[in-house]
CSV table of C-alpha atoms in Angstrom, one decimal:
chain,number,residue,atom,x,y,z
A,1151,UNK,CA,110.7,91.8,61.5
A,1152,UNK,CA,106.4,91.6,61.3
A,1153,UNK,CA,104.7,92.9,64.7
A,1154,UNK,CA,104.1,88.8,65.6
A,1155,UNK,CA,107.3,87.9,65.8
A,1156,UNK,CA,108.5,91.1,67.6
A,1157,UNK,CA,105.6,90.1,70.1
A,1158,UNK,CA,106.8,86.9,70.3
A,1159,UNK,CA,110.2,87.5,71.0
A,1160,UNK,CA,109.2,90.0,74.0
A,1161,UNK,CA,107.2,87.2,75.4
A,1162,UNK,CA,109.9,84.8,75.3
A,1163,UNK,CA,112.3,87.0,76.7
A,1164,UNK,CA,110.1,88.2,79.8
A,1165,UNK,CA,109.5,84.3,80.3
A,1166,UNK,CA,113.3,83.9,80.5
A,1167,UNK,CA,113.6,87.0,83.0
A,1168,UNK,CA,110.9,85.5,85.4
A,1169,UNK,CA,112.9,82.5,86.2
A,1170,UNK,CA,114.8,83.9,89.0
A,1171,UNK,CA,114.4,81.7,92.1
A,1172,UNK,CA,115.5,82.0,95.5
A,1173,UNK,CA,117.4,79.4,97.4
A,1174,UNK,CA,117.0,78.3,100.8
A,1175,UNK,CA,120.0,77.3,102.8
A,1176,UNK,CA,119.3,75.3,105.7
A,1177,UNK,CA,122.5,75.5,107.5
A,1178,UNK,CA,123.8,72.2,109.5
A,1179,UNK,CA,126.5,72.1,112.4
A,1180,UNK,CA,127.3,67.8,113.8
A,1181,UNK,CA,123.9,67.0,111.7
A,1182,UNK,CA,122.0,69.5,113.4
A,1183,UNK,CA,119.8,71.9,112.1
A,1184,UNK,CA,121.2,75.4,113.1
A,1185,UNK,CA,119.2,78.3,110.9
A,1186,UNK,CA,118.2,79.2,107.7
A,1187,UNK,CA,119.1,81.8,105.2
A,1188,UNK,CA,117.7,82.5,102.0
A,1189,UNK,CA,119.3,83.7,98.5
A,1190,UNK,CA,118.4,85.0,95.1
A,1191,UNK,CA,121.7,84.8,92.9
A,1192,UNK,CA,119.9,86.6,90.0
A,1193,UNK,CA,118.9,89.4,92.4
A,1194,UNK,CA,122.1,89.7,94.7
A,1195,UNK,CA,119.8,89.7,97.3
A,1196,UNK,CA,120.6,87.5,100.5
A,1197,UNK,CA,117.9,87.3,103.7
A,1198,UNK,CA,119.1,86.2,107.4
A,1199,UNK,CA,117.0,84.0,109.3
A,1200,UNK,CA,116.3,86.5,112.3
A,1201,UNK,CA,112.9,88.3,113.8
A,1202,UNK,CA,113.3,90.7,110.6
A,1203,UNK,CA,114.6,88.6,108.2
A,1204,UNK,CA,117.4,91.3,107.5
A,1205,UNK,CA,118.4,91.6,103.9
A,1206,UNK,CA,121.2,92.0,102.3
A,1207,UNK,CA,122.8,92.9,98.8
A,1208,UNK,CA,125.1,90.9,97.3
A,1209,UNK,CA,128.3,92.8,96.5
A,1210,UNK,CA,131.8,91.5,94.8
A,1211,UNK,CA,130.7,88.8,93.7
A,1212,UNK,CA,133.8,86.1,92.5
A,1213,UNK,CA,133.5,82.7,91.6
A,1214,UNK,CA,136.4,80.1,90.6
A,1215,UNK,CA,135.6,76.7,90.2
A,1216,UNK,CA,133.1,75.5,92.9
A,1217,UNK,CA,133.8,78.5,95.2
A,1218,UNK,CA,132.4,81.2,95.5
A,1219,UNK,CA,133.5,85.0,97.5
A,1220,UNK,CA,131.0,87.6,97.9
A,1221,UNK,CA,130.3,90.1,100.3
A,1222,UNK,CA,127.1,90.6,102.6
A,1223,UNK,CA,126.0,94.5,102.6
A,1224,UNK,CA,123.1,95.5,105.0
A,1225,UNK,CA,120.4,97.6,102.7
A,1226,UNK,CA,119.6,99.1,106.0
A,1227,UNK,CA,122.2,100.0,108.3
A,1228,UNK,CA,122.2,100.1,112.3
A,1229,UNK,CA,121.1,96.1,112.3
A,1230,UNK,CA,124.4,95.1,114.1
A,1231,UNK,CA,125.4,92.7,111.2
A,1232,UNK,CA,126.4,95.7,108.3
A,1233,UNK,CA,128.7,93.8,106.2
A,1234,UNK,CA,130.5,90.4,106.3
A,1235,UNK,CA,132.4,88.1,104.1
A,1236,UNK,CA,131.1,84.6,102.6
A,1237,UNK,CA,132.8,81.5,100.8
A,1238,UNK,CA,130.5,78.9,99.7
A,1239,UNK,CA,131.2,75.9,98.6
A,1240,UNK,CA,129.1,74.4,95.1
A,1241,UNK,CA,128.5,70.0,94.7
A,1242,UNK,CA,129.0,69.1,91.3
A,1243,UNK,CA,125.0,70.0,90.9
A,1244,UNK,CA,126.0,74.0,91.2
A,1245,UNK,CA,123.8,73.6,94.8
A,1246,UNK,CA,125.6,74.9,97.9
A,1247,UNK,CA,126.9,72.8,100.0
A,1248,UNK,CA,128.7,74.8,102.4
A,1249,UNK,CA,129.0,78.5,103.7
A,1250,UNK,CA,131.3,80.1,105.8
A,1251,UNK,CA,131.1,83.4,107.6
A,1252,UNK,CA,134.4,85.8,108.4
A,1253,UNK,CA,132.3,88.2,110.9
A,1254,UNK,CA,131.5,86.4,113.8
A,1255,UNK,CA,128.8,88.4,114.5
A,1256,UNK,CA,127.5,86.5,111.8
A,1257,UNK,CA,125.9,83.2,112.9
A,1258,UNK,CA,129.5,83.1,115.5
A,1259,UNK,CA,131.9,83.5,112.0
A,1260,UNK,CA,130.8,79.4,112.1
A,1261,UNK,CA,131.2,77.4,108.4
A,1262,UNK,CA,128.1,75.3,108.0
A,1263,UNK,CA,127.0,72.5,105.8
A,1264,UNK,CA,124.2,73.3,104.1
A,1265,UNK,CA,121.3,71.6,102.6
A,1266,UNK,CA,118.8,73.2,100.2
A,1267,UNK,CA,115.2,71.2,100.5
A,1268,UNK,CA,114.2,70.0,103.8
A,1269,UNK,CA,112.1,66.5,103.0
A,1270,UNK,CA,110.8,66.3,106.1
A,1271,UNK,CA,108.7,69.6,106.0
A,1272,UNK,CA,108.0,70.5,102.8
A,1273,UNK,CA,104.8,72.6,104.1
A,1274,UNK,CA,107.3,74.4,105.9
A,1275,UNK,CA,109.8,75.1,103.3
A,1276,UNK,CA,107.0,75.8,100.8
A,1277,UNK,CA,105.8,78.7,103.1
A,1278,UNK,CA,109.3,79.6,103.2
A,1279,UNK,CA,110.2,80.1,99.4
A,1280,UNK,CA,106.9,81.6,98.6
A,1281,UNK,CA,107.6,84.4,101.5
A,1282,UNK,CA,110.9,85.1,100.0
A,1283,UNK,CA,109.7,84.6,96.3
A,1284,UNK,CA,107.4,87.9,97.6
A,1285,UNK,CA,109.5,89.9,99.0
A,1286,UNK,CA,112.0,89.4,95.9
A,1287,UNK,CA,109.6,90.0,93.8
A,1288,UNK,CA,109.4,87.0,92.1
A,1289,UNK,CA,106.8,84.7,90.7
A,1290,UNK,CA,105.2,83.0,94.6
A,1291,UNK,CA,104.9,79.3,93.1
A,1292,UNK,CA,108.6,79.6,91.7
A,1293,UNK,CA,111.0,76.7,93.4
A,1294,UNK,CA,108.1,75.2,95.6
A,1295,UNK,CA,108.4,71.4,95.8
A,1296,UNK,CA,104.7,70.0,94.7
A,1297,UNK,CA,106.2,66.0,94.7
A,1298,UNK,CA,107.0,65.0,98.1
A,1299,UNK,CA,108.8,62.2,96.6
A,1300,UNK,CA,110.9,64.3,93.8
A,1301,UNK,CA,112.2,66.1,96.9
A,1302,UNK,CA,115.9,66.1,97.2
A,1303,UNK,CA,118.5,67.0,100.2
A,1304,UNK,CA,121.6,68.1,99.0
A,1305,UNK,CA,124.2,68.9,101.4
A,1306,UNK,CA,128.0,68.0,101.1
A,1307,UNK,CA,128.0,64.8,103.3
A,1308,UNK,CA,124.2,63.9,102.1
A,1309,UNK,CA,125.0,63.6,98.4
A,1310,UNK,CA,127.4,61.4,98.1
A,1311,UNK,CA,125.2,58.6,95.8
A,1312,UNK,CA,126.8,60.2,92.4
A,1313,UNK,CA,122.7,60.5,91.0
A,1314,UNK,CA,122.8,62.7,88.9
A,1315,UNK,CA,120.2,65.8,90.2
A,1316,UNK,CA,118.6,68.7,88.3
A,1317,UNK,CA,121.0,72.0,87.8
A,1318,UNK,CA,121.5,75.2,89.8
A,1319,UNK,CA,118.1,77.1,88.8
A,1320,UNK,CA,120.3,79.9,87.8
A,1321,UNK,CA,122.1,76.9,85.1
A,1322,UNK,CA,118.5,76.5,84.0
A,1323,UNK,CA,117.7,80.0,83.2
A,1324,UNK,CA,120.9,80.6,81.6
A,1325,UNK,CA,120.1,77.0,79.7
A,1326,UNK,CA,116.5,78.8,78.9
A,1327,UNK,CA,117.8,82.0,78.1
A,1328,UNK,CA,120.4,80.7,75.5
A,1329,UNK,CA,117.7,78.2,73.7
A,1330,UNK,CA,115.3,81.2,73.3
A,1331,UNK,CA,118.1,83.4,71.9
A,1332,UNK,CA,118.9,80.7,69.6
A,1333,UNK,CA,114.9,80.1,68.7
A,1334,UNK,CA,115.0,83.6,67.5
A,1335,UNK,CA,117.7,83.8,65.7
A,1336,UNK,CA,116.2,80.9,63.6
A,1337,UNK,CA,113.0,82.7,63.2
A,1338,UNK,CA,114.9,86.1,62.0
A,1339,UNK,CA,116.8,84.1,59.7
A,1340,UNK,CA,114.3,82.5,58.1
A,1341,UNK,CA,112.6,85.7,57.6
C-alpha cells in the first residue's frame, strides 16, 4: 500500500470515529415536560439533568429487539444517586421513546416518555448538545439542529404518522463506518 492511500485510509477512519453524537432525552410525564438527561451511546457516558449535571458510565449494556438494559454507574461517588437500573424503549427509527428508572432516587424510579428534539426551543436545545458535545469530547456543532423546519419530535405517542425519519446517529456511523471499510477494500484491491 503507497503512503497516499495509507493517508487516506487514516483520514477516513478518524472521520468515521468523530461521529459520535450525544442524545438529549427530554423526559415527558401526562405531556409535561419533566427533565432532561443526556446520552452518548458511543461513549457509555450518560449526564443527569441536576445543578452538576452528574455523569454517569454506561455499564452492562443489553439490547433485544427495541429494548434496551443498562446500568447507570456514578464516575464520582458520594452524589446520592451511585448506581441504578434503566430500560428504554426504541420507535422503529432506533430513537428512544421511553425510559424507565428501578432506583427511585432516580427521577422517583418514574418511566417517562421521552422525546429527543424540542421544536419549540431549538436555541435552547442547541446550547444544550453543544455543552454536552464538550464535555464528551466530541465535535461542538455535532447533532445541532440548523433547520428549524427539519426539526423533528419523536416520542412514543408523538410519532405515530408512520414518516419515515432519519436513523439512530449511532445506525449512521455504523452505516459510515461499513461504506468506508468497504471503499478501502476496493482501493487495496485494485492495487
Amino acid at each position: 500500500m503507497n503512503s497516499k492511500t495509507f493517508a487516506f485510509v487514516v483520514i477516513l477512519l478518524m472521520t468515521v470515529s468523530a461521529s459520535a453524537q450525544v442524545e438529549m432525552l427530554y423526559h415527558y410525564q401526562n405531556d409535561q415536560f419533566s427533565h432532561y438527561s443526556v446520552m452518548d451511546r458511543a461513549k457509555k457516558l450518560y449526564w443527569m439533568d441536576d445543578d452538576d449535571n452528574t455523569c454517569f458510565v454506561i455499564k452492562d449494556y443489553k439490547k433485544s429487539g427495541n429494548t434496551e438494559i443498562f446500568v447507570l454507574d456514578a464516575k464520582e461517588k458520594g452524589v446520592g444517586m451511585e448506581q441504578t437500573q434503566v430500560t428504554t424503549t426504541l420507535d422503529s427509527c432506533g430513537h428512544t421513546a421511553t425510559i424507565h428508572y428501578k432506583n427511585p432516587k432516580f427521577f422517583g424510579g418514574e418511566k417517562y416518555d421521552v422525546r429527543t428534539c424540542t421544536p419549540e426551543d431549538l436555541e435552547e436545545h442547541n446550547r444544550l448538545v453543544r455543552y454536552f458535545n464538550e464535555l464528551a469530547g466530541n465535535p461542538i456543532e455535532q447533532g445541532v439542529v440548523t433547520n428549524p423546519s427539519g426539526a423533528t419530535s419523536v416520542s412514543s405517542v408523538a410519532n405515530q404518522s408512520g414518516e419515515s425519519q432519519s436513523k439512530n446517529p449511532v445506525d449512521k456511523v455504523k452505516g459510515a463506518a461499513k461504506s468506508a471499510v468497504g471503499k478501502i477494500k476496493g482501493l487495496l484491491k485494485k492495487k
